[in-house]
Short mmCIF file of C-alpha atoms and ligand atoms in Angstrom, two decimals:
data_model
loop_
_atom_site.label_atom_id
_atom_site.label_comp_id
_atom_site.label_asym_id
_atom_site.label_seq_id
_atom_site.Cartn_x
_atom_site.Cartn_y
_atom_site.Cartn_z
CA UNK Z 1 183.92 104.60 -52.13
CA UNK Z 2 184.82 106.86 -49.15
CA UNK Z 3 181.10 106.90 -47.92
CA UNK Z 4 180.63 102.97 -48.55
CA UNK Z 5 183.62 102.80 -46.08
CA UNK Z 6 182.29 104.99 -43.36
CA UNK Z 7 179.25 103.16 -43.97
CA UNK Z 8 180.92 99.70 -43.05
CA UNK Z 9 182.54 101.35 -39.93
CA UNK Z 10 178.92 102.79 -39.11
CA UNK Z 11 177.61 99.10 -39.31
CA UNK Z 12 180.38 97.68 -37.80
CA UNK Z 13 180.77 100.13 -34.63
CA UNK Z 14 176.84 99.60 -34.25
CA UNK Z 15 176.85 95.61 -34.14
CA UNK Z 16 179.93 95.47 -31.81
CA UNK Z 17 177.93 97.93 -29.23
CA UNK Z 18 176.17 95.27 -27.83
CA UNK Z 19 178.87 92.97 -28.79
CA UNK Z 20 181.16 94.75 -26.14
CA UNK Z 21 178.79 94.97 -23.54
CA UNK Z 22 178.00 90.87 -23.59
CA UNK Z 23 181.57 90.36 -23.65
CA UNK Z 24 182.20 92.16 -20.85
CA UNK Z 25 179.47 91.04 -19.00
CA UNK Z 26 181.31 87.93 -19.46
CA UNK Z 27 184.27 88.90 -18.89
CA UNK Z 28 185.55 86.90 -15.15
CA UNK Z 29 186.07 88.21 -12.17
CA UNK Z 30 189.57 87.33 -11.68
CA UNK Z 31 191.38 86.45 -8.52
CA UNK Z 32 194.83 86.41 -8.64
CA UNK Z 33 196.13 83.39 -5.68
CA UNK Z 34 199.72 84.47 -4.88
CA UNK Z 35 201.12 81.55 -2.91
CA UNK Z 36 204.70 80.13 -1.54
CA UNK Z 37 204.03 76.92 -4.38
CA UNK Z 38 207.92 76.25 -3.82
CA UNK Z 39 210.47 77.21 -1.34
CA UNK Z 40 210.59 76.58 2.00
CA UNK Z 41 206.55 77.00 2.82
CA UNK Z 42 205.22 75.24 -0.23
CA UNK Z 43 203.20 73.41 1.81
CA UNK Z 44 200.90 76.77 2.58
CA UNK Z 45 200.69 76.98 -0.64
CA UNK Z 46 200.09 73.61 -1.39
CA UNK Z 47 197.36 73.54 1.26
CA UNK Z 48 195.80 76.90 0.42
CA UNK Z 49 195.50 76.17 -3.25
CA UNK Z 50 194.03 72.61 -2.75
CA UNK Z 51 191.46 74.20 -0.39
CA UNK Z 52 190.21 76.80 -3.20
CA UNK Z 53 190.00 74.29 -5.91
CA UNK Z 54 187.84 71.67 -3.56
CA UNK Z 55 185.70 75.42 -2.52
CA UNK Z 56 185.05 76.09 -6.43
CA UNK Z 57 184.40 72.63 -7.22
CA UNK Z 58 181.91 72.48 -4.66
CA UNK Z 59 180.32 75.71 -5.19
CA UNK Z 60 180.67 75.98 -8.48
CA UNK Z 61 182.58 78.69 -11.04
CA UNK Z 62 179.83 81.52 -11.57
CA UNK Z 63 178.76 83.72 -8.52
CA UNK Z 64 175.76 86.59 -9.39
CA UNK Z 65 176.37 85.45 -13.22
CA UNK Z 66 179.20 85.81 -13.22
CA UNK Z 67 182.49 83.05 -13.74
CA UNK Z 68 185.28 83.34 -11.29
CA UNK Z 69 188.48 82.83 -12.38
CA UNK Z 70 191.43 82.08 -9.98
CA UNK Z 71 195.06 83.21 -11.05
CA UNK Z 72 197.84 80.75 -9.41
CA UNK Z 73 200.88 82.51 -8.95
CA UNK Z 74 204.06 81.05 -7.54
CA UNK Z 75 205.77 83.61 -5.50
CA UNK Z 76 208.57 80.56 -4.07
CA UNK Z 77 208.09 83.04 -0.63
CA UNK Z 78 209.97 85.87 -1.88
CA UNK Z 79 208.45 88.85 -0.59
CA UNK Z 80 209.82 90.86 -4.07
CA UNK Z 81 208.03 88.40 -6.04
CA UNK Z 82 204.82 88.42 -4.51
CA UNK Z 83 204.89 92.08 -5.10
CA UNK Z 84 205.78 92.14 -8.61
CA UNK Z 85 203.43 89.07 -8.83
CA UNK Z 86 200.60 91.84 -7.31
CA UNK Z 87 201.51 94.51 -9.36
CA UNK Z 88 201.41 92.41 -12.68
CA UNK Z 89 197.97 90.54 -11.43
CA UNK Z 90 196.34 94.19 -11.12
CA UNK Z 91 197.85 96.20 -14.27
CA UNK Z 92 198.21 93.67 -16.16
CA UNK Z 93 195.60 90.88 -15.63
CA UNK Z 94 193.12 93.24 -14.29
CA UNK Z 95 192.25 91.03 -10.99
CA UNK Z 96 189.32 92.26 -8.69
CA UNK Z 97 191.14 90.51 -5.93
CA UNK Z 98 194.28 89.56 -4.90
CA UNK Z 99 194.71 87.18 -2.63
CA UNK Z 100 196.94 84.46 -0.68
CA UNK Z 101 199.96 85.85 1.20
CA UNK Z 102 201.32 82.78 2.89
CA UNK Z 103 204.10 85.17 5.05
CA UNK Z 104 203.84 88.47 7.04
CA UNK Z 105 206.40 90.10 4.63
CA UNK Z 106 204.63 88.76 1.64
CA UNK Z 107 201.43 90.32 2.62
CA UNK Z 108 203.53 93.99 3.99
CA UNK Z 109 205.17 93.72 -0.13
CA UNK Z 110 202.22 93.93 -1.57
CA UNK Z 111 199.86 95.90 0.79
CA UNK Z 112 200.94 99.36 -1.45
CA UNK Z 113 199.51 97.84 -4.78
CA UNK Z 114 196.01 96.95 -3.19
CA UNK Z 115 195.91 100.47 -2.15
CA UNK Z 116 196.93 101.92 -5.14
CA UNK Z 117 195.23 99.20 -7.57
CA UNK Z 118 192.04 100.16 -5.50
CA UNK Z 119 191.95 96.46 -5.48
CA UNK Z 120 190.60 94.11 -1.98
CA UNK Z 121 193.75 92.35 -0.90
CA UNK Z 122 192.48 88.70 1.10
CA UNK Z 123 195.02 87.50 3.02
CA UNK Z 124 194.49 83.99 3.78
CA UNK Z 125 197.81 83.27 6.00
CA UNK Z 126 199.94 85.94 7.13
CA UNK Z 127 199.31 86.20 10.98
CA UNK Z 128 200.87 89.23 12.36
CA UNK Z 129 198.27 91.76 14.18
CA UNK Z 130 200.15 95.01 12.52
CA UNK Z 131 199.66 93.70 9.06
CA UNK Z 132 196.30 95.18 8.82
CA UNK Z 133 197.07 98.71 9.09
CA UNK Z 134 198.87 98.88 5.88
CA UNK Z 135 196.61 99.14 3.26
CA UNK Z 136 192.71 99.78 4.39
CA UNK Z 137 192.27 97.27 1.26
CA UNK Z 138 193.37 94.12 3.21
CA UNK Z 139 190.52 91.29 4.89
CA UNK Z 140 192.02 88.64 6.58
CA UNK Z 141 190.30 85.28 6.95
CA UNK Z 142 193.38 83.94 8.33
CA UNK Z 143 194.31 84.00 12.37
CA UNK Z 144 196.26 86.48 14.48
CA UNK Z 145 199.48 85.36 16.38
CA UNK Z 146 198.49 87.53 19.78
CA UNK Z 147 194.69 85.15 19.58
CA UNK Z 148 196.22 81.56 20.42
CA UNK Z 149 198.99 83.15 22.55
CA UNK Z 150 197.04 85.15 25.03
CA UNK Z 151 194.84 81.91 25.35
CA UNK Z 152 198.11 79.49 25.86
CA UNK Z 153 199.56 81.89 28.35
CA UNK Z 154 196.04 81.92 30.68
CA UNK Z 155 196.43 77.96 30.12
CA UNK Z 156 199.98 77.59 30.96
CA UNK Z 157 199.16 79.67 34.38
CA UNK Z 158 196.25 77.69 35.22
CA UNK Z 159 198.10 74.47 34.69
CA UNK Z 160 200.73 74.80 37.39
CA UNK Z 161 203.44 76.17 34.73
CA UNK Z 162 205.68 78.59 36.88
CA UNK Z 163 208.20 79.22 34.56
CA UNK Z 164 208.45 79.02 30.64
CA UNK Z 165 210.98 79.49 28.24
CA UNK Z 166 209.40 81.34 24.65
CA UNK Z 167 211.04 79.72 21.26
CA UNK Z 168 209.69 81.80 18.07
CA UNK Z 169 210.73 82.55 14.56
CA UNK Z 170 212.46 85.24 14.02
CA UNK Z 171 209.67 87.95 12.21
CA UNK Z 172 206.05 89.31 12.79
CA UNK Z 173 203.99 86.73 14.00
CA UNK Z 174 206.64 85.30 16.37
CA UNK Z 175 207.17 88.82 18.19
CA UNK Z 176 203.33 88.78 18.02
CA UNK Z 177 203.60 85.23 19.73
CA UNK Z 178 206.02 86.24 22.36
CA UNK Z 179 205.17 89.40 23.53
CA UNK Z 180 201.24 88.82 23.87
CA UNK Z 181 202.44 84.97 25.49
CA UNK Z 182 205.27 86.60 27.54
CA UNK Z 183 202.88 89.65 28.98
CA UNK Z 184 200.01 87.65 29.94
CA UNK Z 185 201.94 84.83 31.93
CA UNK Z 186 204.40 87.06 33.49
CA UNK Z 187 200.75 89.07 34.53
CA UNK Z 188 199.56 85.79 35.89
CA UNK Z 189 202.80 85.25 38.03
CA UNK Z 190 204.66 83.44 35.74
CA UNK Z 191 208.50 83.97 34.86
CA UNK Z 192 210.11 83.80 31.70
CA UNK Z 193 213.95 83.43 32.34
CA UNK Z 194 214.37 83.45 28.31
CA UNK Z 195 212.73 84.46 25.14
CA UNK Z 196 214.65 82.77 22.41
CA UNK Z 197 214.54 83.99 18.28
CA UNK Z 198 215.45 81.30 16.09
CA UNK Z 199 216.10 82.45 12.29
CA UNK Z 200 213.17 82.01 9.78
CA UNK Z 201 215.08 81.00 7.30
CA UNK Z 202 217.22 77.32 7.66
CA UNK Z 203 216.52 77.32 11.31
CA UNK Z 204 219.05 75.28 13.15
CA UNK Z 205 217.23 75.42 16.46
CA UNK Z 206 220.05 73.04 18.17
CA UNK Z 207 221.83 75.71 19.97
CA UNK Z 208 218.34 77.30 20.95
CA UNK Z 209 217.44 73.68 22.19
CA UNK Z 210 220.37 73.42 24.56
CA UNK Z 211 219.55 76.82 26.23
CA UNK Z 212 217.00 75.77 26.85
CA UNK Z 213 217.43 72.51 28.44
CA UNK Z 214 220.55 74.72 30.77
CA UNK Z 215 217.08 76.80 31.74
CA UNK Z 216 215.41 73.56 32.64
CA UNK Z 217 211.59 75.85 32.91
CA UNK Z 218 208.55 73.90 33.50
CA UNK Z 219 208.04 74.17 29.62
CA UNK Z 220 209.16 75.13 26.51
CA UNK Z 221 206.18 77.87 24.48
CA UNK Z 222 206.88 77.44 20.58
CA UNK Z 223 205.67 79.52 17.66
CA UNK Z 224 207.32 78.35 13.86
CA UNK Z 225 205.18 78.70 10.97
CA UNK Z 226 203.15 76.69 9.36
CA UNK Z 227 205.49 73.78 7.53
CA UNK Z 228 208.57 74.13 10.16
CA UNK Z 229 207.33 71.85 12.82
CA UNK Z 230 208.78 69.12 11.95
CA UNK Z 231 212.47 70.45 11.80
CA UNK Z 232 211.42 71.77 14.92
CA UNK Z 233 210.47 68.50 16.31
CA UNK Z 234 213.10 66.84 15.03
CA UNK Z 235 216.20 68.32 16.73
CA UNK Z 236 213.98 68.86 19.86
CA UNK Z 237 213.76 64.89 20.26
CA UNK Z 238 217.78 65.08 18.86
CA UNK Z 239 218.36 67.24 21.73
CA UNK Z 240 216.43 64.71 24.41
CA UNK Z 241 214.18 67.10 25.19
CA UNK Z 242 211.00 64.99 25.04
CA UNK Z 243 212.86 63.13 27.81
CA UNK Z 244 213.98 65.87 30.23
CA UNK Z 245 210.60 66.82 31.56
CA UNK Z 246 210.18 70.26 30.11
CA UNK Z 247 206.80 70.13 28.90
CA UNK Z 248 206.11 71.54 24.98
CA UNK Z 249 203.11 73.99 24.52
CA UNK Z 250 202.95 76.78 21.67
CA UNK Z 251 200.43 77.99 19.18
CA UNK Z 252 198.67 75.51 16.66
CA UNK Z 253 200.98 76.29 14.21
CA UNK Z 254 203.81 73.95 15.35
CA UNK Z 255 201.22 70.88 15.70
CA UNK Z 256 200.34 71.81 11.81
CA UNK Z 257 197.76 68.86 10.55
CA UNK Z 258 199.92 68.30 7.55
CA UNK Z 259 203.06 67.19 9.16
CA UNK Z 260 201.62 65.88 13.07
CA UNK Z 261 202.02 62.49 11.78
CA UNK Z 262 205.75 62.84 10.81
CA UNK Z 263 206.36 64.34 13.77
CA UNK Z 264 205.95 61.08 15.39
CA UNK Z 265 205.39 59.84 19.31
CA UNK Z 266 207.06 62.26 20.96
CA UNK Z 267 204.51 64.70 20.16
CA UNK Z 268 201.77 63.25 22.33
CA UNK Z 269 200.75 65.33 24.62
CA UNK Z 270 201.77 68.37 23.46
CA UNK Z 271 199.56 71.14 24.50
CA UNK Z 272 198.73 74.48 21.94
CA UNK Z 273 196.35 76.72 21.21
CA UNK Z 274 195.15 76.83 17.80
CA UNK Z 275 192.03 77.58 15.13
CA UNK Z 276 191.81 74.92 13.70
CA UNK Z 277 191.89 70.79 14.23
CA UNK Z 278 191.90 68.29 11.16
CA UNK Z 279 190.00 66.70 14.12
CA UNK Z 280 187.17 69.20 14.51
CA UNK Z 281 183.81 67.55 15.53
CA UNK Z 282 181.66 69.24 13.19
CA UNK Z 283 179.34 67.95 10.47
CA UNK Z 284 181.15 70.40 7.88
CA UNK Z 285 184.59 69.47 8.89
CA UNK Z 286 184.12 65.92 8.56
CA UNK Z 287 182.98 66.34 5.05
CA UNK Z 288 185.68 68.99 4.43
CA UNK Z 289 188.57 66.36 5.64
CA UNK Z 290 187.12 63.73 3.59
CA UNK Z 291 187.05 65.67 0.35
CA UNK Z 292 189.81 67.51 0.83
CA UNK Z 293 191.67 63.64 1.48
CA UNK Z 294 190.15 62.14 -1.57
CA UNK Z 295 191.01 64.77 -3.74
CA UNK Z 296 194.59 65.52 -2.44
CA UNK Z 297 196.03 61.95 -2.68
CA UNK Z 298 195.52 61.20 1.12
CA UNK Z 299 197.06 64.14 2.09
CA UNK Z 300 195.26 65.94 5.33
CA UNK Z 301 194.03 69.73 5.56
CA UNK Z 302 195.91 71.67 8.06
CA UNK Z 303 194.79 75.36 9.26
CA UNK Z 304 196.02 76.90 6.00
CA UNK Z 305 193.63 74.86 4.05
CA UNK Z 306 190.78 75.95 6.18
CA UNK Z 307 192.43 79.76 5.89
CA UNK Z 308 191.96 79.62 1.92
CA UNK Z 309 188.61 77.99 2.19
CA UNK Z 310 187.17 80.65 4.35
CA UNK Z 311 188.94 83.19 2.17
CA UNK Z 312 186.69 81.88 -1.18
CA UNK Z 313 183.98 81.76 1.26
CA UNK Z 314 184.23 85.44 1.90
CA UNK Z 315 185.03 86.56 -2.00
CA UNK Z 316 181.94 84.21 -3.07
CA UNK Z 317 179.94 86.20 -0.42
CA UNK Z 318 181.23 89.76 -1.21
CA UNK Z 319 180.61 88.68 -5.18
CA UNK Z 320 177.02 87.98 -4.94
CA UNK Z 321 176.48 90.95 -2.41
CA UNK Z 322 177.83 93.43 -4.91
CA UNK Z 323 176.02 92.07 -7.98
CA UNK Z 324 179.19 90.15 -9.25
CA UNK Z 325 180.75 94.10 -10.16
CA UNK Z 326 184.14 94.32 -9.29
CA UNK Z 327 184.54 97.71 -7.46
CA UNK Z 328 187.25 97.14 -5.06
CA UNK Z 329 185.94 99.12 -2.26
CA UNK Z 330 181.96 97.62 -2.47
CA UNK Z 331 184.26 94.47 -2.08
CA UNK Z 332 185.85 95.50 0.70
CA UNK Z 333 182.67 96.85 2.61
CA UNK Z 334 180.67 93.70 1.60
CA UNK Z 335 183.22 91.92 3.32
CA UNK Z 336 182.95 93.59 6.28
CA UNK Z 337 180.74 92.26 9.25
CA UNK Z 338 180.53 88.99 7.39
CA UNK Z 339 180.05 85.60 9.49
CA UNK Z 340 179.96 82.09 8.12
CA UNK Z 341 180.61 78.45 9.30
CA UNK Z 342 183.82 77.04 8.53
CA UNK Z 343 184.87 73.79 8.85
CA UNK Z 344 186.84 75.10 11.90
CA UNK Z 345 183.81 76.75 13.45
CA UNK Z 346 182.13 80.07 13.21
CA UNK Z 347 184.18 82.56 11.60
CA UNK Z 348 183.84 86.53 11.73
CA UNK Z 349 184.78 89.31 9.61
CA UNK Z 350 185.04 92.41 12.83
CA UNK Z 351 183.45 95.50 10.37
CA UNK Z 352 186.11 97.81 12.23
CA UNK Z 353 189.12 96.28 11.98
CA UNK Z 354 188.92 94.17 8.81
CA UNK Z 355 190.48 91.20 10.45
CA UNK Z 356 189.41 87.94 11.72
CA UNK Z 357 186.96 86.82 14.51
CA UNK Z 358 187.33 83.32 15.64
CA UNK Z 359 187.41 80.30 17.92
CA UNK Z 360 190.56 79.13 19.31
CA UNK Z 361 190.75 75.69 21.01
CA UNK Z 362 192.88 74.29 23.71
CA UNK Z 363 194.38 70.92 21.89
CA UNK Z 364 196.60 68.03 23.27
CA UNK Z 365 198.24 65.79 20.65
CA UNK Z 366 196.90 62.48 21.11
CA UNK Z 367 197.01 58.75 19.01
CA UNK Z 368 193.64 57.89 17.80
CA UNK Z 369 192.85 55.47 15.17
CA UNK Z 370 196.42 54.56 14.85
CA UNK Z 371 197.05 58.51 13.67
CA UNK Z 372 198.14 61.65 15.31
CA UNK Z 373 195.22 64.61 16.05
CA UNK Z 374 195.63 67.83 17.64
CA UNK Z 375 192.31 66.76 19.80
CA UNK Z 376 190.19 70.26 21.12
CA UNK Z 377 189.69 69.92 24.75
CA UNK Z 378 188.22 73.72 25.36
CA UNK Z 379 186.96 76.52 23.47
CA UNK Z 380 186.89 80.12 23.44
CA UNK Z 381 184.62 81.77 21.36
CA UNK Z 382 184.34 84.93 19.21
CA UNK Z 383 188.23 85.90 19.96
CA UNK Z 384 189.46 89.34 18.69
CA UNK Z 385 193.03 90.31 18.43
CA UNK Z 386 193.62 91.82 21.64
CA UNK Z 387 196.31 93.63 20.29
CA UNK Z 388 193.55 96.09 18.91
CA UNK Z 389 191.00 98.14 20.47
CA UNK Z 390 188.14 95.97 20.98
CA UNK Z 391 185.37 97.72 19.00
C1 DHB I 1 202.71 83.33 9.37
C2 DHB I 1 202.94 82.22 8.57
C3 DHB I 1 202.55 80.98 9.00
O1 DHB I 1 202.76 79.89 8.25
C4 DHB I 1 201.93 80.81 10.23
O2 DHB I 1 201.59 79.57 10.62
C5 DHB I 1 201.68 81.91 11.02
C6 DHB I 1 202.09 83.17 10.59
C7 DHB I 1 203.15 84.67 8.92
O3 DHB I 1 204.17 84.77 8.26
O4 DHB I 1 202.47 85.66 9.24
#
């Protein structure tokens, strides 16, 4: 009886051997998405997760034999929940990736669990330069604040601007906006005679607005993340300030793709530096626009879209480079170096730092088949954050 038994376990342990290798040769390489789905930057969310699902439908669910499978997690922007969200996506779930982070102190929350999870960490939105030194796990396909500012302030001084006023949320990426803005125009001759901080959260900018206006500068330099432009916009026409000659520039983020057409007429002509343009002229963008469109009711990719397409673009990459194992560091260091086209141009990967090389563009809001574009005027190409050591 006894040895019948031990027999059956025999037989059994020796047909699930190869049972539990197949299986976990197919088991997927999860990604876990954490996103702002809800709260007050669902629409990075929105954008970011509409952008993966076109990526995957276009390029299909199995990279180096293996099938990718993306986690969506709702964090609603709270950076406690995006952590807990991390922490459960790596113990838990057992993700090879985490990825998302649509706010600087959603990315800083979670940094700690890439680096103890031993697990790459792709953030696909938050902007601000320090973010990369917390966890030697994090790749960002994203943007960095001090890239369009340096490149508004050299346009602002060559345009005659003499002195600006600096509006930015209150957090990371809008000291990042101000200071490498502020230090560059004030080094061209420019004056600043006030660098305003508006709250992140419920912004009421009014009071900000009529400072402002008192300062009467040659123009008002804006960051507010994505999905706050048009509260922005809105109390800055409120305020008359489209009609007291102070001229509005700031990084692309205020212009954001997804909301440029709500903003209405008074945004024409307003002048930022961004990395992306739902306008683009490139072969890939127009096809990325369309599909993106027909697949999203109508609705039009802004930069965060392109930020979570280039972000699948580099896990696809660092999958099939690695042989579709999940070892987070071979992630990490086939990540590095990368370069790709993206439907906002050529995109980078800097081996050193980690973080993103790209284009920004000099944009003007203008009408154009009855709809509002953020339409590129100049380039600059291959920009590094200049708030690190260039390599
Ligand atoms: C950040 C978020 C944004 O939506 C944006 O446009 C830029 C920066 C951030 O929190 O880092």
């Amino acid at each position: 009886m006894i040895a019948r038994r031990n027999l059956l376990i025999l037989a059994a342990a020796v047909l699930a051997g190869p049972f539990i290798s197949a299986a976990e040769a197919q088991e997927p390489f999860r990604v876990a998405l954490i996103l702002p789905m809800t709260g007050a930057s669902q629409s990075t969310g929105r954008q970011i997760d509409a952008a993966v699902k076109l990526f995957m439908k276009e390029h299909g669910d199995t990279v180096a034999g293996r099938k990718v499978e993306v986690l969506l997690r709702d964090d609603a922007g709270v950076a406690d929940t995006t952590r807990r969200l991390a922490q459960e996506a790596v113990v838990r779930d057992h993700v090879q990736i985490i990825a998302g982070f649509g706010l600087t102190p959603l990315a800083m929350s979670s940094a700690p669990i890439a680096t103890q999870g031993k697990v790459p960490m792709v953030v696909m939105a938050a902007a601000t330069s320090s973010i990369m030194a917390a966890s030697p796990y994090i790749v960002r396909v994203s943007q960095v604040l001090p890239q369009p500012a340096v490149i508004a302030a050299d346009w602002a001084a060559k345009n005659g601007l003499k002195s600006v006023v600096t509006l930015v949320s209150d957090y990371g990426p809008g000291y990042d906006a101000e200071k490498w803005f502020v230090e560059r125009f004030k080094a061209a001759g420019g004056t600043v005679p006030e660098s305003l901080r508006v709250p992140l959260a419920n912004p009421d900018f009014a009071p900000f607005l009529q400072r402002v206006a008192d300062a009467k500068p040659d123009a008002l330099y804006v960051f507010v993340p994505a999905g706050f432009g048009s509260a922005f916009a809105k109390q800055f026409v409120e305020r008359g300030l489209d009609k007291s000659g102070i001229k509005l520039i700031g990084t692309g983020d205020m212009t954001d793709d997804d909301l440029l057409n709500g903003m209405g007429d008074a945004m024409l002509g307003v002048v930022t530096a961004g990395p992306y343009s739902a306008s683009h002229d490139s072969a890939m963008n127009k096809r990325f626009v369309a599909d993106f469109k027909a697949g999203n009711g109508g609705m039009r990719p802004n930069f965060m879209a392109v930020f979570g397409y280039d972000g699948m673009q580099a896990i696809y990459k660092a999958i099939e480079k690695t042989g579709g194992k999940g070892d987070g560091l071979a992630l990490v260091d086939a990540m590095k170096g990368l370069s790709f086209e993206s439907p906002r141009g050529p995109v980078m990967i800097d081996a050193a730092t980690r973080d993103v090389v790209l284009n920004i563009y000099m944009r003007k809001v203008e009408r154009r088949d009855g709809e509002l574009y953020n339409t590129e005027f100049e380039t600059f190409s291959n920009v590094f954050d200049p708030a690190k050591p260039k390599p």
